[in-house]
Short mmCIF file of C-alpha atoms in Angstrom, two decimals:
data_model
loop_
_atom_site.label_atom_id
_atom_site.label_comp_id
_atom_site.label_asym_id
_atom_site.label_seq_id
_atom_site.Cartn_x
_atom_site.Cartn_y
_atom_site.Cartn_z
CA UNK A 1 9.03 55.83 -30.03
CA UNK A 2 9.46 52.25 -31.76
CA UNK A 3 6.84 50.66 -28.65
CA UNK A 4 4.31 53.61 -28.70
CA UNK A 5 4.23 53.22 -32.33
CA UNK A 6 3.44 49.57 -32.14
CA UNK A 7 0.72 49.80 -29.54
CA UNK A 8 -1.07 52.53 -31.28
CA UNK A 9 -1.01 50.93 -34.55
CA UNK A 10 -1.76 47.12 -32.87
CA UNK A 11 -3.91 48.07 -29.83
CA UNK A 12 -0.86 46.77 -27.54
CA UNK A 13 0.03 47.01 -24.35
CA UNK A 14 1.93 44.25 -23.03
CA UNK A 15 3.14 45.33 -19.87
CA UNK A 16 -0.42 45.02 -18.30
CA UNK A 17 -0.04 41.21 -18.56
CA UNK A 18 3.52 39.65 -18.37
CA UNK A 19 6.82 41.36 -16.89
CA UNK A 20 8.56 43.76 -18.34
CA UNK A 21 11.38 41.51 -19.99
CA UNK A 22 8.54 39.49 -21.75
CA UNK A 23 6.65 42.82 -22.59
CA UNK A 24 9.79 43.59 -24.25
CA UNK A 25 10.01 40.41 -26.17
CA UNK A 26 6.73 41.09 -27.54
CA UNK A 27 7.40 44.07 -28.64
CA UNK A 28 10.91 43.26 -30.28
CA UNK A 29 8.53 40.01 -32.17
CA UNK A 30 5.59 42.21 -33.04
CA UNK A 31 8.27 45.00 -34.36
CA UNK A 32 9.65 42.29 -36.69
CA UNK A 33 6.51 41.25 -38.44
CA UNK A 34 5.31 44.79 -38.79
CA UNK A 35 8.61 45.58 -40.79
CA UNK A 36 7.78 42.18 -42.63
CA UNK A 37 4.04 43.89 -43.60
CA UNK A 38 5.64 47.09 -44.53
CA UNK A 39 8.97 46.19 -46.67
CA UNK A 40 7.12 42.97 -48.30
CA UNK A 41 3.81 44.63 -48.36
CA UNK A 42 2.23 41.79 -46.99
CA UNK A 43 -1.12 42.16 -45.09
CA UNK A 44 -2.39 38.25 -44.01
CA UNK A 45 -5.93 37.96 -43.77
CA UNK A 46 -7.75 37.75 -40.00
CA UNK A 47 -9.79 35.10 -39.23
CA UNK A 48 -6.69 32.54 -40.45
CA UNK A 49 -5.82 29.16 -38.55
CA UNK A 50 -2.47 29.89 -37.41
CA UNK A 51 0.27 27.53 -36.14
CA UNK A 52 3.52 28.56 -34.48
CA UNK A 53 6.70 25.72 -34.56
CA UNK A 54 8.95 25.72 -31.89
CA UNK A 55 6.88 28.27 -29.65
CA UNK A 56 9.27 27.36 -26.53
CA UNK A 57 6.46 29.01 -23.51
CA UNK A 58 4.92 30.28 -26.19
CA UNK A 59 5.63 34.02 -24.12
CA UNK A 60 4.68 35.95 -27.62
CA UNK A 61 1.42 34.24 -28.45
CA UNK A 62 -0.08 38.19 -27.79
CA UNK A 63 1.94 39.35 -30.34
CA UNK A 64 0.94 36.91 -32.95
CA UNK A 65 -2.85 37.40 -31.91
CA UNK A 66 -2.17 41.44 -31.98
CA UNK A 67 -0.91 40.61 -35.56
CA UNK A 68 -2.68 37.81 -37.10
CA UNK A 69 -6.13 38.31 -35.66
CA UNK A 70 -6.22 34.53 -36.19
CA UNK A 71 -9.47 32.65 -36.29
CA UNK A 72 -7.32 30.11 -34.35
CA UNK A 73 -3.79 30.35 -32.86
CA UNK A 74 -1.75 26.69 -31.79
CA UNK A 75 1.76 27.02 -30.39
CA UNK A 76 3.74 23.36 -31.00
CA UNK A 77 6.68 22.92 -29.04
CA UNK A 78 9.09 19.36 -28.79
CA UNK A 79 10.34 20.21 -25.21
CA UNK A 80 7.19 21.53 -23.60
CA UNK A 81 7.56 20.14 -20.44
CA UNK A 82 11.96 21.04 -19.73
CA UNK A 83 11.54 22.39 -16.61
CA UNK A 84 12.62 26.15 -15.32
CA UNK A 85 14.50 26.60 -11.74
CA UNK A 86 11.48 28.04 -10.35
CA UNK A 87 10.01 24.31 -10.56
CA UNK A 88 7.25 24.75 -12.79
CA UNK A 89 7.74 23.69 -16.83
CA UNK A 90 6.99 25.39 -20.20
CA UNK A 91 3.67 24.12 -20.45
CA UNK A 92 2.77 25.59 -17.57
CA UNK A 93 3.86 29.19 -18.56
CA UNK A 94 1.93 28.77 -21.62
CA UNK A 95 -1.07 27.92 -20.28
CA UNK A 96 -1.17 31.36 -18.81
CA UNK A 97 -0.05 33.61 -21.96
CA UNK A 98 -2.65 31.28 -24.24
CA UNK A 99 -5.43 32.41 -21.57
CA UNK A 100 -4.72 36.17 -22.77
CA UNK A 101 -5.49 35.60 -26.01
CA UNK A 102 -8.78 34.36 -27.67
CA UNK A 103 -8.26 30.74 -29.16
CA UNK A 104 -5.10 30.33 -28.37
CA UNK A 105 -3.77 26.62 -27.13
CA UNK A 106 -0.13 24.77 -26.99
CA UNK A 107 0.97 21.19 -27.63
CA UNK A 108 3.96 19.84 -25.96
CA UNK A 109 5.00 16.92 -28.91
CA UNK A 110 6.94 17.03 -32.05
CA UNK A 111 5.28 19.22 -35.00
CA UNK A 112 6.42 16.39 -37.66
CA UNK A 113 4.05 14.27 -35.97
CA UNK A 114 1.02 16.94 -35.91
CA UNK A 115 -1.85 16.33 -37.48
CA UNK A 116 -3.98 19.48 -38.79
CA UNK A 117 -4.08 22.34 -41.50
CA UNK A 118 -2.92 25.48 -41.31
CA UNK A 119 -3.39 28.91 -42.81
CA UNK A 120 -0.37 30.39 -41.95
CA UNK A 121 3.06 29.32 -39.77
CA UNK A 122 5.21 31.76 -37.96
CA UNK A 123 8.83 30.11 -37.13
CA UNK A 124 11.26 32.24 -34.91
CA UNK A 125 14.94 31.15 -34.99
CA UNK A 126 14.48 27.54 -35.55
CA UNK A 127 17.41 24.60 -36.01
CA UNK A 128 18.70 24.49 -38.85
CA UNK A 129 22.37 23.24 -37.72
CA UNK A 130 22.98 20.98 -35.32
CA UNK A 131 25.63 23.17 -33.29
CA UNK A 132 22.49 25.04 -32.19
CA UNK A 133 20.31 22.09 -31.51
CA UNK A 134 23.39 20.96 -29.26
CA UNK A 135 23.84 23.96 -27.83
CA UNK A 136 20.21 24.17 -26.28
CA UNK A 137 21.06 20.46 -24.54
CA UNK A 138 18.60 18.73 -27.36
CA UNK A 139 19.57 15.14 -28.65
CA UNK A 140 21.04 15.47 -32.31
CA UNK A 141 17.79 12.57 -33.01
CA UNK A 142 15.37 15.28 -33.17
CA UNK A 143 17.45 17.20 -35.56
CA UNK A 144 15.18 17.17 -38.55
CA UNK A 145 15.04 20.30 -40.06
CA UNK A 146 14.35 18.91 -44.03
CA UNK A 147 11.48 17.23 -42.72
CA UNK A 148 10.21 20.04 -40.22
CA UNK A 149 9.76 22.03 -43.99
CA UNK A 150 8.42 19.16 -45.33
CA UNK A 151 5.82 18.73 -42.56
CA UNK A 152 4.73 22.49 -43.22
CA UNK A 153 4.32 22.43 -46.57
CA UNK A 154 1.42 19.46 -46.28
CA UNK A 155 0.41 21.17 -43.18
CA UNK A 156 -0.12 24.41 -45.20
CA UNK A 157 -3.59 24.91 -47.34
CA UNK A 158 -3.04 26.40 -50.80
CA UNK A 159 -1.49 29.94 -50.55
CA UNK A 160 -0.48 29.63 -47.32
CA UNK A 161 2.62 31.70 -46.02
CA UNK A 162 5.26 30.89 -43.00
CA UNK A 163 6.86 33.62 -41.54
CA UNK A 164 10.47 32.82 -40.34
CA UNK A 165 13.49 34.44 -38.30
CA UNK A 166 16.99 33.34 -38.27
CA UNK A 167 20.31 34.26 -36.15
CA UNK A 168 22.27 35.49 -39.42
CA UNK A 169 22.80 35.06 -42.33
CA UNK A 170 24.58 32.09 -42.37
CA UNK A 171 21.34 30.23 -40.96
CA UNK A 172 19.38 32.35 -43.25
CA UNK A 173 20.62 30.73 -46.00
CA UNK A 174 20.64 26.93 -44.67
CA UNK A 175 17.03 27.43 -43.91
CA UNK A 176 16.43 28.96 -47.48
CA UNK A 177 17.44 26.08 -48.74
CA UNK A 178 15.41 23.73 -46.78
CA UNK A 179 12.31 26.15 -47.75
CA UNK A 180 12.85 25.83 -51.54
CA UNK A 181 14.02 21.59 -51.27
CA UNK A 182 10.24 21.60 -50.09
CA UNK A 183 8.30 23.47 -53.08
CA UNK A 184 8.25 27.27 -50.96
CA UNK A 185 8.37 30.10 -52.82
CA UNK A 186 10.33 33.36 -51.33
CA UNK A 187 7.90 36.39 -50.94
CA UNK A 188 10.68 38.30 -48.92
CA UNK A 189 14.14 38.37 -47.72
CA UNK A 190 15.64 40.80 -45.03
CA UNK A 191 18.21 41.27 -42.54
CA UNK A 192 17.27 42.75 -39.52
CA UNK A 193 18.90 44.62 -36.83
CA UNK A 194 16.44 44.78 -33.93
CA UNK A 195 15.79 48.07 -31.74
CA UNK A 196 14.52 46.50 -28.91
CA UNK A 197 16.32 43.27 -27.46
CA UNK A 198 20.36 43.16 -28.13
CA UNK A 199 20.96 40.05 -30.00
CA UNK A 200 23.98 38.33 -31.04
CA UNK A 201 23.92 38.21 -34.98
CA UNK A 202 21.54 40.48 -37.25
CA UNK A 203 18.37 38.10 -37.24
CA UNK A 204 16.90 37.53 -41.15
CA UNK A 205 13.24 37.78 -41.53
CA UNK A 206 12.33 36.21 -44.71
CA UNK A 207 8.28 35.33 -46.31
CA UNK A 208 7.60 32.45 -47.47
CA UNK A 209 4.61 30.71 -49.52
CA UNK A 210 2.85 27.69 -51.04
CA UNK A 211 1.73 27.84 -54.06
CA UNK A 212 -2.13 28.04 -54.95
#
């Protein structure tokens, strides 16, 4: 009921393009940000420049299209090219989900070192603690996370938003932190217990936004 929902309201259907695990993932992403735009009444405008940090393949750059409607959609990822068994690397999995949406390109580098303006960002489960960074086999040099918010905010025009998801609360609440050390304002704040994809901890949505 949750899916049919979302592809009737978004014009959706995933599971014409990618497998059915990464339909699935779109649809669990797509279900979070329409709970976002109905408990924090928040309705972005189309046409925006839109940049996604730590988009891994970048597998849900259909969602954020579906959602956005962005005028231009960049997915930024440090370790685009760590390679998957099947031989072939992130950047080559994104190449094929970009070329399903209209605008849409990825950047294997670091996003503290991108150059551009933004609209809006969208940020799912980033590092905010180095256990995690650790955890996904990533030296603890990159671990930057003050200066990943920092890097948004200048990235961000006036009244631009970011969009973020955490595992927990716990990480909810270092990443909070970060957001406010940096000037960002909180629009929204919500735990969220997803209906589609089982997930360790309760992931936290939470709005945030520069000022004018």
């Amino acid at each position: 009921t949750r899916i049919e929902r979302l592809q009737k309201r978004y014009a959706v259907c995933f599971e014409q393009h990618v497998e059915a695990r990464i339909a699935m993932a779109n649809y669990a992403y797509l279900d979070m940000l329409d709970v976002a735009r109905e408990c924090f009444r928040w309705v972005p405008r189309a046409g925006q420049e839109l940049i996604d940090v730590g988009s891994q393949n970048f597998y849900y750059a259909q969602t954020l299209d579906a959602f956005f409607h962005p005028k231009r959609l960049l997915g930024i990822e440090l370790e685009g090219y760590r390679l998957y068994p099947d031989g072939h690397n992130r950047v080559d999995y994104a190449t094929y989900y970009t070329s399903l949406v209209p605008n849409g390109s990825y950047l294997p580098m670091d996003f503290c070192k991108f150059q551009g303006a933004a609209d809006s960002v969208t940020c799912f489960f980033p590092f905010v603690t180095a256990q995690a960074l650790v955890a996904w086999r990533l030296p603890l040099k990159v671990f930057q996370p003050h200066n990943m918010f920092r890097h948004m905010m200048s990235c961000l025009r006036p009244g631009g938003t970011v969009f973020m998801v955490n595992h927990g609360e716990k990480e909810a609440r270092i990443a909070s932190s970060f957001a406010q050390q940096n000037g960002f304002t909180m629009c929204g704040h919500l735990p969220y217990t997803d209906p589609l994809v089982e997930r360790t901890n309760t992931a936290v949505i939470s709005l945030w936004k520069k000022s004018a």
